[in-house]
Coordinates of C-alpha atoms in Angstrom, one line a residue:
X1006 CA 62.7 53.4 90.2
X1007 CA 63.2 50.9 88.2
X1008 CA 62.6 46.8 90.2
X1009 CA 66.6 45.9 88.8
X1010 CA 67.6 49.4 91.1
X1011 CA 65.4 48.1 93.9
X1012 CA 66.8 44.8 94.3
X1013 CA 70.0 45.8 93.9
X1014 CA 69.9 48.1 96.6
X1015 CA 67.9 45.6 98.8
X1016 CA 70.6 43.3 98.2
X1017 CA 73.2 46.1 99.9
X1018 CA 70.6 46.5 102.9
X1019 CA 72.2 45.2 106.0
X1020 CA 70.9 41.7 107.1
X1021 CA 70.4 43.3 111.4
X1022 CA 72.6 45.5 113.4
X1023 CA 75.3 44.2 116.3
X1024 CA 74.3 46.5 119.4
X1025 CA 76.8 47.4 122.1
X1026 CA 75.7 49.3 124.6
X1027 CA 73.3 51.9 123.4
X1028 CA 76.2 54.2 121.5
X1029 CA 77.2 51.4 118.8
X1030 CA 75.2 49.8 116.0
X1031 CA 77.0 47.7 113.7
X1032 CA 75.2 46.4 110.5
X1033 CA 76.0 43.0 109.4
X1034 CA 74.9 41.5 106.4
X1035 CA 75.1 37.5 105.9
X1036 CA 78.0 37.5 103.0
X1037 CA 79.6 40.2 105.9
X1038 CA 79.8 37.7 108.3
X1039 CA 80.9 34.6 106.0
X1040 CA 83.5 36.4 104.8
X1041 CA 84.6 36.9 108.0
X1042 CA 84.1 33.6 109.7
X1043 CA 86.3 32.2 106.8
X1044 CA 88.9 34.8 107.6
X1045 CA 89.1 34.0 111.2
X1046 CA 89.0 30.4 110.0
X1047 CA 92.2 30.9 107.4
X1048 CA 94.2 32.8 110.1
X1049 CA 94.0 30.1 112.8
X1050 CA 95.5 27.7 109.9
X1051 CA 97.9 29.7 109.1
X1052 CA 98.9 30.6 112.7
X1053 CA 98.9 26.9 113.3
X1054 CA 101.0 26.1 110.3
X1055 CA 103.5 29.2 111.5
X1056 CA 104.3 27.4 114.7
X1057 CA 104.4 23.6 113.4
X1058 CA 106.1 24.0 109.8
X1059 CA 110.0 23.4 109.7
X1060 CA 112.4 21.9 111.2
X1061 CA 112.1 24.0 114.3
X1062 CA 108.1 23.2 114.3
X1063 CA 106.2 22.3 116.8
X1064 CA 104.4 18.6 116.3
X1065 CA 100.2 19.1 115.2
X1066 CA 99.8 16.3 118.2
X1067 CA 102.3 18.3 121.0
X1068 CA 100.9 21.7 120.0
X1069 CA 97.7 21.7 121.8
X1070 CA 99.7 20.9 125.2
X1071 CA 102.0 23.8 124.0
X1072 CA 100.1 26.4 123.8
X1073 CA 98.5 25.7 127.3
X1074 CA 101.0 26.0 128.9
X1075 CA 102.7 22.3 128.7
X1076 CA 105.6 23.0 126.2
X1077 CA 108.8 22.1 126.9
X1078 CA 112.8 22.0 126.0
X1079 CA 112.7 23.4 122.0
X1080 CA 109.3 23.4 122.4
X1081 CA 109.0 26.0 124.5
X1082 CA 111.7 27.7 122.9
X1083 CA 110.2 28.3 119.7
X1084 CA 106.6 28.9 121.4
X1085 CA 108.1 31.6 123.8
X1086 CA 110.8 32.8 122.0
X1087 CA 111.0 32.0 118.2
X1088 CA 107.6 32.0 116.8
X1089 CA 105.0 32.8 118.7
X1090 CA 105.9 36.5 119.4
X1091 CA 106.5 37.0 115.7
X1092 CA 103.3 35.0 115.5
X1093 CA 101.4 37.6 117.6
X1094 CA 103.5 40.9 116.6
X1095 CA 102.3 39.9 112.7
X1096 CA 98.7 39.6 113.6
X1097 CA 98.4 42.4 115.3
X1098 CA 100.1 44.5 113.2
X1099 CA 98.4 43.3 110.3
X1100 CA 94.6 43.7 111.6
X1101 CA 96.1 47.6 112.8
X1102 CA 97.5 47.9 108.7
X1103 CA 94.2 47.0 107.9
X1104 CA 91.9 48.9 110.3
X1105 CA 93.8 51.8 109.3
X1106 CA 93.4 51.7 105.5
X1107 CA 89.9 50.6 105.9
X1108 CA 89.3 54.3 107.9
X1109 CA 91.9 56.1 105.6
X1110 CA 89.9 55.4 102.2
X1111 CA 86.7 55.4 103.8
X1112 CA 87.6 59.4 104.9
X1113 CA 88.9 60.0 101.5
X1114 CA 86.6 57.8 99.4
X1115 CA 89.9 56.8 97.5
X1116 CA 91.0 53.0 97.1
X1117 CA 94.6 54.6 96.5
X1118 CA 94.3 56.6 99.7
X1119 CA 96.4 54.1 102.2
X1120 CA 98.5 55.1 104.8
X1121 CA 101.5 53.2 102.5
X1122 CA 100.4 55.0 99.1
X1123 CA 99.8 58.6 100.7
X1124 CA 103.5 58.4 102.4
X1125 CA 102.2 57.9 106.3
X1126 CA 103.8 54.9 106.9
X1127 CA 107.3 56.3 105.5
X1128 CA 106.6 58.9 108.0
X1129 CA 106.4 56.8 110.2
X1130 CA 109.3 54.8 109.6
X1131 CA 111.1 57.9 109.2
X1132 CA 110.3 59.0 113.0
X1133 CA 111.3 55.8 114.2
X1134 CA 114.2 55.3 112.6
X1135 CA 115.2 59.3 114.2
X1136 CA 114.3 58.1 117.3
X1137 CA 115.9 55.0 117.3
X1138 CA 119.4 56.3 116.6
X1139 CA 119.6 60.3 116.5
X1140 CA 117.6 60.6 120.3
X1141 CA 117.4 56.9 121.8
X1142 CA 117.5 58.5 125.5
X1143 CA 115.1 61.0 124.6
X1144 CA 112.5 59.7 122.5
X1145 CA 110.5 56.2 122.4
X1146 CA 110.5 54.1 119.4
X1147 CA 106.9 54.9 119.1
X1148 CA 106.7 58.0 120.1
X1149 CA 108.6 58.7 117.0
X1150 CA 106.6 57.3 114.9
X1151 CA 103.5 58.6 115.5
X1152 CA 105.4 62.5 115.0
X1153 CA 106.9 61.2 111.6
X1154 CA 102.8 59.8 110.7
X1155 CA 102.0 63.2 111.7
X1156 CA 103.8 65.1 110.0
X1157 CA 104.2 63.3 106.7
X1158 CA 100.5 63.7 106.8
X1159 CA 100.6 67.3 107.3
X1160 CA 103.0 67.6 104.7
X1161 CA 100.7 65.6 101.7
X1162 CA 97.4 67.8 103.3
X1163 CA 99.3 71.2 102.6
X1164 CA 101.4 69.8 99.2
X1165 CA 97.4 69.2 97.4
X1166 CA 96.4 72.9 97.9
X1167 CA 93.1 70.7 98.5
X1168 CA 93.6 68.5 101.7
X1169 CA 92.3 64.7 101.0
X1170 CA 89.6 66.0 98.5
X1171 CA 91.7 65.2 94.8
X1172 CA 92.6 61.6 94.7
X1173 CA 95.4 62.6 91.5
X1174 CA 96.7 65.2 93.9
X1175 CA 96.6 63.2 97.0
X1176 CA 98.7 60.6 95.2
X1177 CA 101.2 62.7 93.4
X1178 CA 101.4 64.4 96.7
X1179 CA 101.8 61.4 98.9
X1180 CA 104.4 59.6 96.7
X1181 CA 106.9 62.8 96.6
X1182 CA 106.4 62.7 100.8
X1183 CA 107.3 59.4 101.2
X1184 CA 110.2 59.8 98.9
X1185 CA 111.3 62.4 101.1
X1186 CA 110.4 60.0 104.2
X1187 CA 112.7 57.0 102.5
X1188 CA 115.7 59.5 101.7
X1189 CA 115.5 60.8 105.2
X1190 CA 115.7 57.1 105.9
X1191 CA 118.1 56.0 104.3
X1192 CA 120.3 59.5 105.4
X1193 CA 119.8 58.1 108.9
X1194 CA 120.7 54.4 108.4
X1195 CA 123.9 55.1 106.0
X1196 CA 125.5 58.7 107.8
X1197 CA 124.7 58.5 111.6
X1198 CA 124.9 54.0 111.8
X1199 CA 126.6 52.9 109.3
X1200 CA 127.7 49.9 112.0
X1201 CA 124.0 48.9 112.3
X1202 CA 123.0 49.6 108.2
X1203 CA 122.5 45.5 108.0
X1204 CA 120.3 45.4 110.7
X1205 CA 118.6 48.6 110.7
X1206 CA 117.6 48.2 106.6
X1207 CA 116.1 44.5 107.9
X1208 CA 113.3 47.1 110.3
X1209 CA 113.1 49.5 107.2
X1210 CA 111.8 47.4 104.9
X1211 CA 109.8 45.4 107.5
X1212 CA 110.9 42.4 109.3
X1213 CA 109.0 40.2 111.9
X1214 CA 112.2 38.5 112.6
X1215 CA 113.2 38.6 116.6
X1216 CA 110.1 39.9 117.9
X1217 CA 109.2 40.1 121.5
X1218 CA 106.0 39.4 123.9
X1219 CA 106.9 42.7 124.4
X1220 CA 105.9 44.2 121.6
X1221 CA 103.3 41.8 120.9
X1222 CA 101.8 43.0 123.9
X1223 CA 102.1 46.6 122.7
X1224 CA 100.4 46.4 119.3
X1225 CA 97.6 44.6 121.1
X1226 CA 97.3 47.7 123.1
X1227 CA 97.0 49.6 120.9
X1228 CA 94.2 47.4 119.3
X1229 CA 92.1 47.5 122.5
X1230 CA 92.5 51.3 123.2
X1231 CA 91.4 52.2 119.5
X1232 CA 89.5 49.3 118.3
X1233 CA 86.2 50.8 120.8
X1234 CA 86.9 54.4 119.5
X1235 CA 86.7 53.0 116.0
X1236 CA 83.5 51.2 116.4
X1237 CA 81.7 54.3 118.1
X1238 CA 82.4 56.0 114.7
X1239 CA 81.4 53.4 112.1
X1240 CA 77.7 54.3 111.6
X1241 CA 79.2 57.5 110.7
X1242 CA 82.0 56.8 108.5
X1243 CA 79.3 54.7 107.1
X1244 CA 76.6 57.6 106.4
X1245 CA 79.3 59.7 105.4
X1246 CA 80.3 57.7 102.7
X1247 CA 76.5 59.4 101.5
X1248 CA 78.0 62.8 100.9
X1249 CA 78.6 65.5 103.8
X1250 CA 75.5 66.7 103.1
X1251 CA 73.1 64.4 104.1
X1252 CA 75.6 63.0 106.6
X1253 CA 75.6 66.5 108.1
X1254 CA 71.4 66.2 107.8
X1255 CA 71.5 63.1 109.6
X1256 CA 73.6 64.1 112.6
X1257 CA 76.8 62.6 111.6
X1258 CA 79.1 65.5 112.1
X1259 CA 81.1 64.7 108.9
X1260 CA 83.8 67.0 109.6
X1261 CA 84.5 65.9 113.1
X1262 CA 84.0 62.5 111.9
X1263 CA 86.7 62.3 109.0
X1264 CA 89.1 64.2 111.6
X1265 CA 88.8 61.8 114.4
X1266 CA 88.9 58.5 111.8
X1267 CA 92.3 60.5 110.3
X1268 CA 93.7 60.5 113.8
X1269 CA 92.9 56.7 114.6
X1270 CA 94.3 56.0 111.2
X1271 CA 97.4 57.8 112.2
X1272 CA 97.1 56.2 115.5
X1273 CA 96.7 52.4 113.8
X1274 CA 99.6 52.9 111.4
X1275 CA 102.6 54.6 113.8
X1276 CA 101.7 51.5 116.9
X1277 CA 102.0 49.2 113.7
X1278 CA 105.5 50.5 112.3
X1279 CA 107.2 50.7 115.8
X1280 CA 106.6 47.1 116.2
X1281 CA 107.0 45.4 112.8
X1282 CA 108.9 48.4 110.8
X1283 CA 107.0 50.3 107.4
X1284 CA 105.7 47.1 106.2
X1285 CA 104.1 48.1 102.9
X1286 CA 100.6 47.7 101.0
X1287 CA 98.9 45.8 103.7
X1288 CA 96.5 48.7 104.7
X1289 CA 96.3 49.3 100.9
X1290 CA 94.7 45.8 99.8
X1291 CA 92.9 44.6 102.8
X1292 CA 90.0 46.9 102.7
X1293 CA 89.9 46.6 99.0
X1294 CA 89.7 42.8 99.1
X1295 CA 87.5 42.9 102.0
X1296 CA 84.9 45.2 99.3
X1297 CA 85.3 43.1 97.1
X1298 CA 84.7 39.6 98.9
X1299 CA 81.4 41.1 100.4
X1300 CA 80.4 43.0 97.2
X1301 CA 78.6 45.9 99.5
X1302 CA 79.1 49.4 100.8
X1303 CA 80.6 50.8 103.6
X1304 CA 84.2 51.1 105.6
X1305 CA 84.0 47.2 106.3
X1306 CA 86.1 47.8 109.0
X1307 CA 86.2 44.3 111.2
X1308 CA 86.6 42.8 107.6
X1309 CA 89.4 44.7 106.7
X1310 CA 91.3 44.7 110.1
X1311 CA 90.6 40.7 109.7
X1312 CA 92.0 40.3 106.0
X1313 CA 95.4 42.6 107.2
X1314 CA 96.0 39.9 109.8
X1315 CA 95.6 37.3 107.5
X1316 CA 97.7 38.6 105.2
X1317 CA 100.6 39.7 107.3
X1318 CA 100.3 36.3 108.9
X1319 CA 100.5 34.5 105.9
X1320 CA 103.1 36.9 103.9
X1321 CA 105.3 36.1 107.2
X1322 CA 104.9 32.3 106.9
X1323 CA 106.5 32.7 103.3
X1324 CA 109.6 34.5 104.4
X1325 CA 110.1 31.5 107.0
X1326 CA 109.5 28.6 104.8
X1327 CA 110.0 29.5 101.4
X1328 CA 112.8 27.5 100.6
X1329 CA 114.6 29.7 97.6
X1330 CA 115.5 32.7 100.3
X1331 CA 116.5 33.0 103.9
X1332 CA 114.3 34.5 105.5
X1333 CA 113.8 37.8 103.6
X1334 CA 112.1 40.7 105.4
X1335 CA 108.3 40.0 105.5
X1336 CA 107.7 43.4 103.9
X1337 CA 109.9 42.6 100.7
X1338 CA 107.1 39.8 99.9
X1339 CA 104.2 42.5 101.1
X1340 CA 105.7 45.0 98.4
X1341 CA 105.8 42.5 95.8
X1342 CA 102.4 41.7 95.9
X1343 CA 101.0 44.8 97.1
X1344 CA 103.1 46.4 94.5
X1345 CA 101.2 44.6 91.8
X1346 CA 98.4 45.5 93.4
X1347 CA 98.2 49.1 93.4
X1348 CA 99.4 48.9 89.5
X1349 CA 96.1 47.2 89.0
X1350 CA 94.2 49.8 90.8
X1351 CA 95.9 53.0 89.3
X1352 CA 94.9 51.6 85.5
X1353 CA 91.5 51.4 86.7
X1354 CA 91.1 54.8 88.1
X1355 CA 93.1 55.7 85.1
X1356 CA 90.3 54.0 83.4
X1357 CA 87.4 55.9 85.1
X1358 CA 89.1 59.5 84.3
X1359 CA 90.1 59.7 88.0
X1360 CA 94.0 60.0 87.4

């Protein structure tokens, strides 16, 4: 082995391991944690600039006293009602957009394999849209989702004749489901409601607009019920990414493994869309840039659940402030960039010979 091959692979080594408990070992490396200090670091400015820019913002020197509890006549009504749900709804949803992409490519070992790319989230926006308007007294909002993630995954698992194995296949495969998903959609919104199309097309293409403690609170449960179930499993996704072979050798289970990080990813993506609506591409670029800023292996799946909060939260604060549009749906702006995006990564698999 040559000392070029060496260092590199030294360089990839992690740095120590964050122990909790006795089940979970989490390697960090030094870049690892940077990355994600500065993350943390950008999504507190850009929380604090979502409550205090505009006319309706709260003052920099009133907004400490605000958020504990001292706010007051508008004040209070944009901390309470106006902001600081859609504040807490956006990052939320975006660290659950990210978690979920980060597990979703890590299972597949495809940076195309998102929940958005593959179709899940359509699904998902698909199930809630049914439940929303063809069984509202039967079925909850995110109930529905979570049947429309699950079966527009079933769907692109049987349509590739090879499950999640063929990254060509999985595509072609994923964007014929979630045309399918958008039609269905679109059947629901313009045949059954046509009263509500204005509105209802706002959730469609994902809108943080009039959001609710409510379901702030609800995306955050979801965090805390499948953030610890996602952290049990990250020294196996990460020896998995070795090949099922020696992951299998090692005692990783890489079967059961890939099927329970599938059903978190599922999980993740449907709590995300009942709250903020199919809001596109998130769970497609976060774990990429979150590779990319750390330059190492693995799922990265604190970094990537960090970087889809930061840019949900910052894709939001453009819809509110950017001064050539009122207030368009956060997920037009997350499609335009994402968009780009994923054109960028299918000429470079195109590049490889992978597509």
């Amino acid at each position: 082995m040559s000392t070029t091959t060496e260092t590199r692979r030294g360089a990839e080594r992690p740095a120590g391991h964050l122990r909790i408990g006795t089940a979970v070992a989490l390697p960090v490396r030094r870049r690892s944690v940077v990355v994600g200090v500065v993350g943390v670091v950008v999504l507190l400015a850009a929380a604090v600039a979502t409550l205090s820019l505009g006319r309706l913002g709260i003052a920099l020197p009133d907004l400490p006293r605000s958020l504990f509890g001292g706010a007051e006549g508008a004040d209070r009504f944009v901390l309470k009602r106006l902001r600081g749900p859609r504040l807490g709804v956006a990052a939320g949803a975006g660290a659950a957009f990210g978690l979920s992409g980060a597990l979703f490519q890590s299972v597949t070992r495809n940076p195309l394999g998102s929940p958005d790319v593959i179709g899940l989230t359509a699904g998902a926006g698909a199930g809630a849209s049914a439940a929303a308007l063809l069984l509202p007294d039967l079925l909850p909002v995110p109930v529905g989702a979570l049947l429309g993630t699950v079966l527009a995954m079933a769907l692109v698992y049987v349509s590739t004749g090879t499950g999640f194995r063929n990254p060509g296949r999985l595509v072609v495969a994923g964007i014929g489901v979630a045309a399918i998903a958008t039609a269905f959609t679109q059947y629901v919104v313009y045949a059954v409601e046509r009263d509500n199309a204005t509105s209802l097309m706002t959730y469609i293409n994902g809108s943080l607009a009039t959001r609710t403690w409510g379901e702030a609170a609800t995306i955050a449960a979801v965090l805390v019920v499948v953030g610890p179930l996602v952290a049990l499993l990250a020294r196996r996704l990460r020896l998995c990414e070795m090949g099922d072979e020696l992951a299998a050798g090692l005692g990783a289970e890489p079967q059961r493994t890939k099927g329970a990080a599938v059903a978190l990813s599922m999980a993740l993506s449907a709590g995300s869309v009942a709250v903020a609506g199919p809001i596109a591409f998130i769970s497609l670029t976060a774990p990429q840039i979150a590779k990319r800023l750390t330059r190492g292996s693995g799922p990265h799946l604190t970094l990537a659940a960090v970087l889809g909060a930061v840019l949900l939260v910052l894709a939001d604060l453009t819809a509110q402030q950017l001064p050539l549009f009122d207030d368009l749906p956060v997920g037009i702006y997350t499609m335009a960039i994402g968009g780009a995006y994923l054109g960028y990564l299918l000429i470079r698999e195109w590049r490889k010979g992978i597509l």
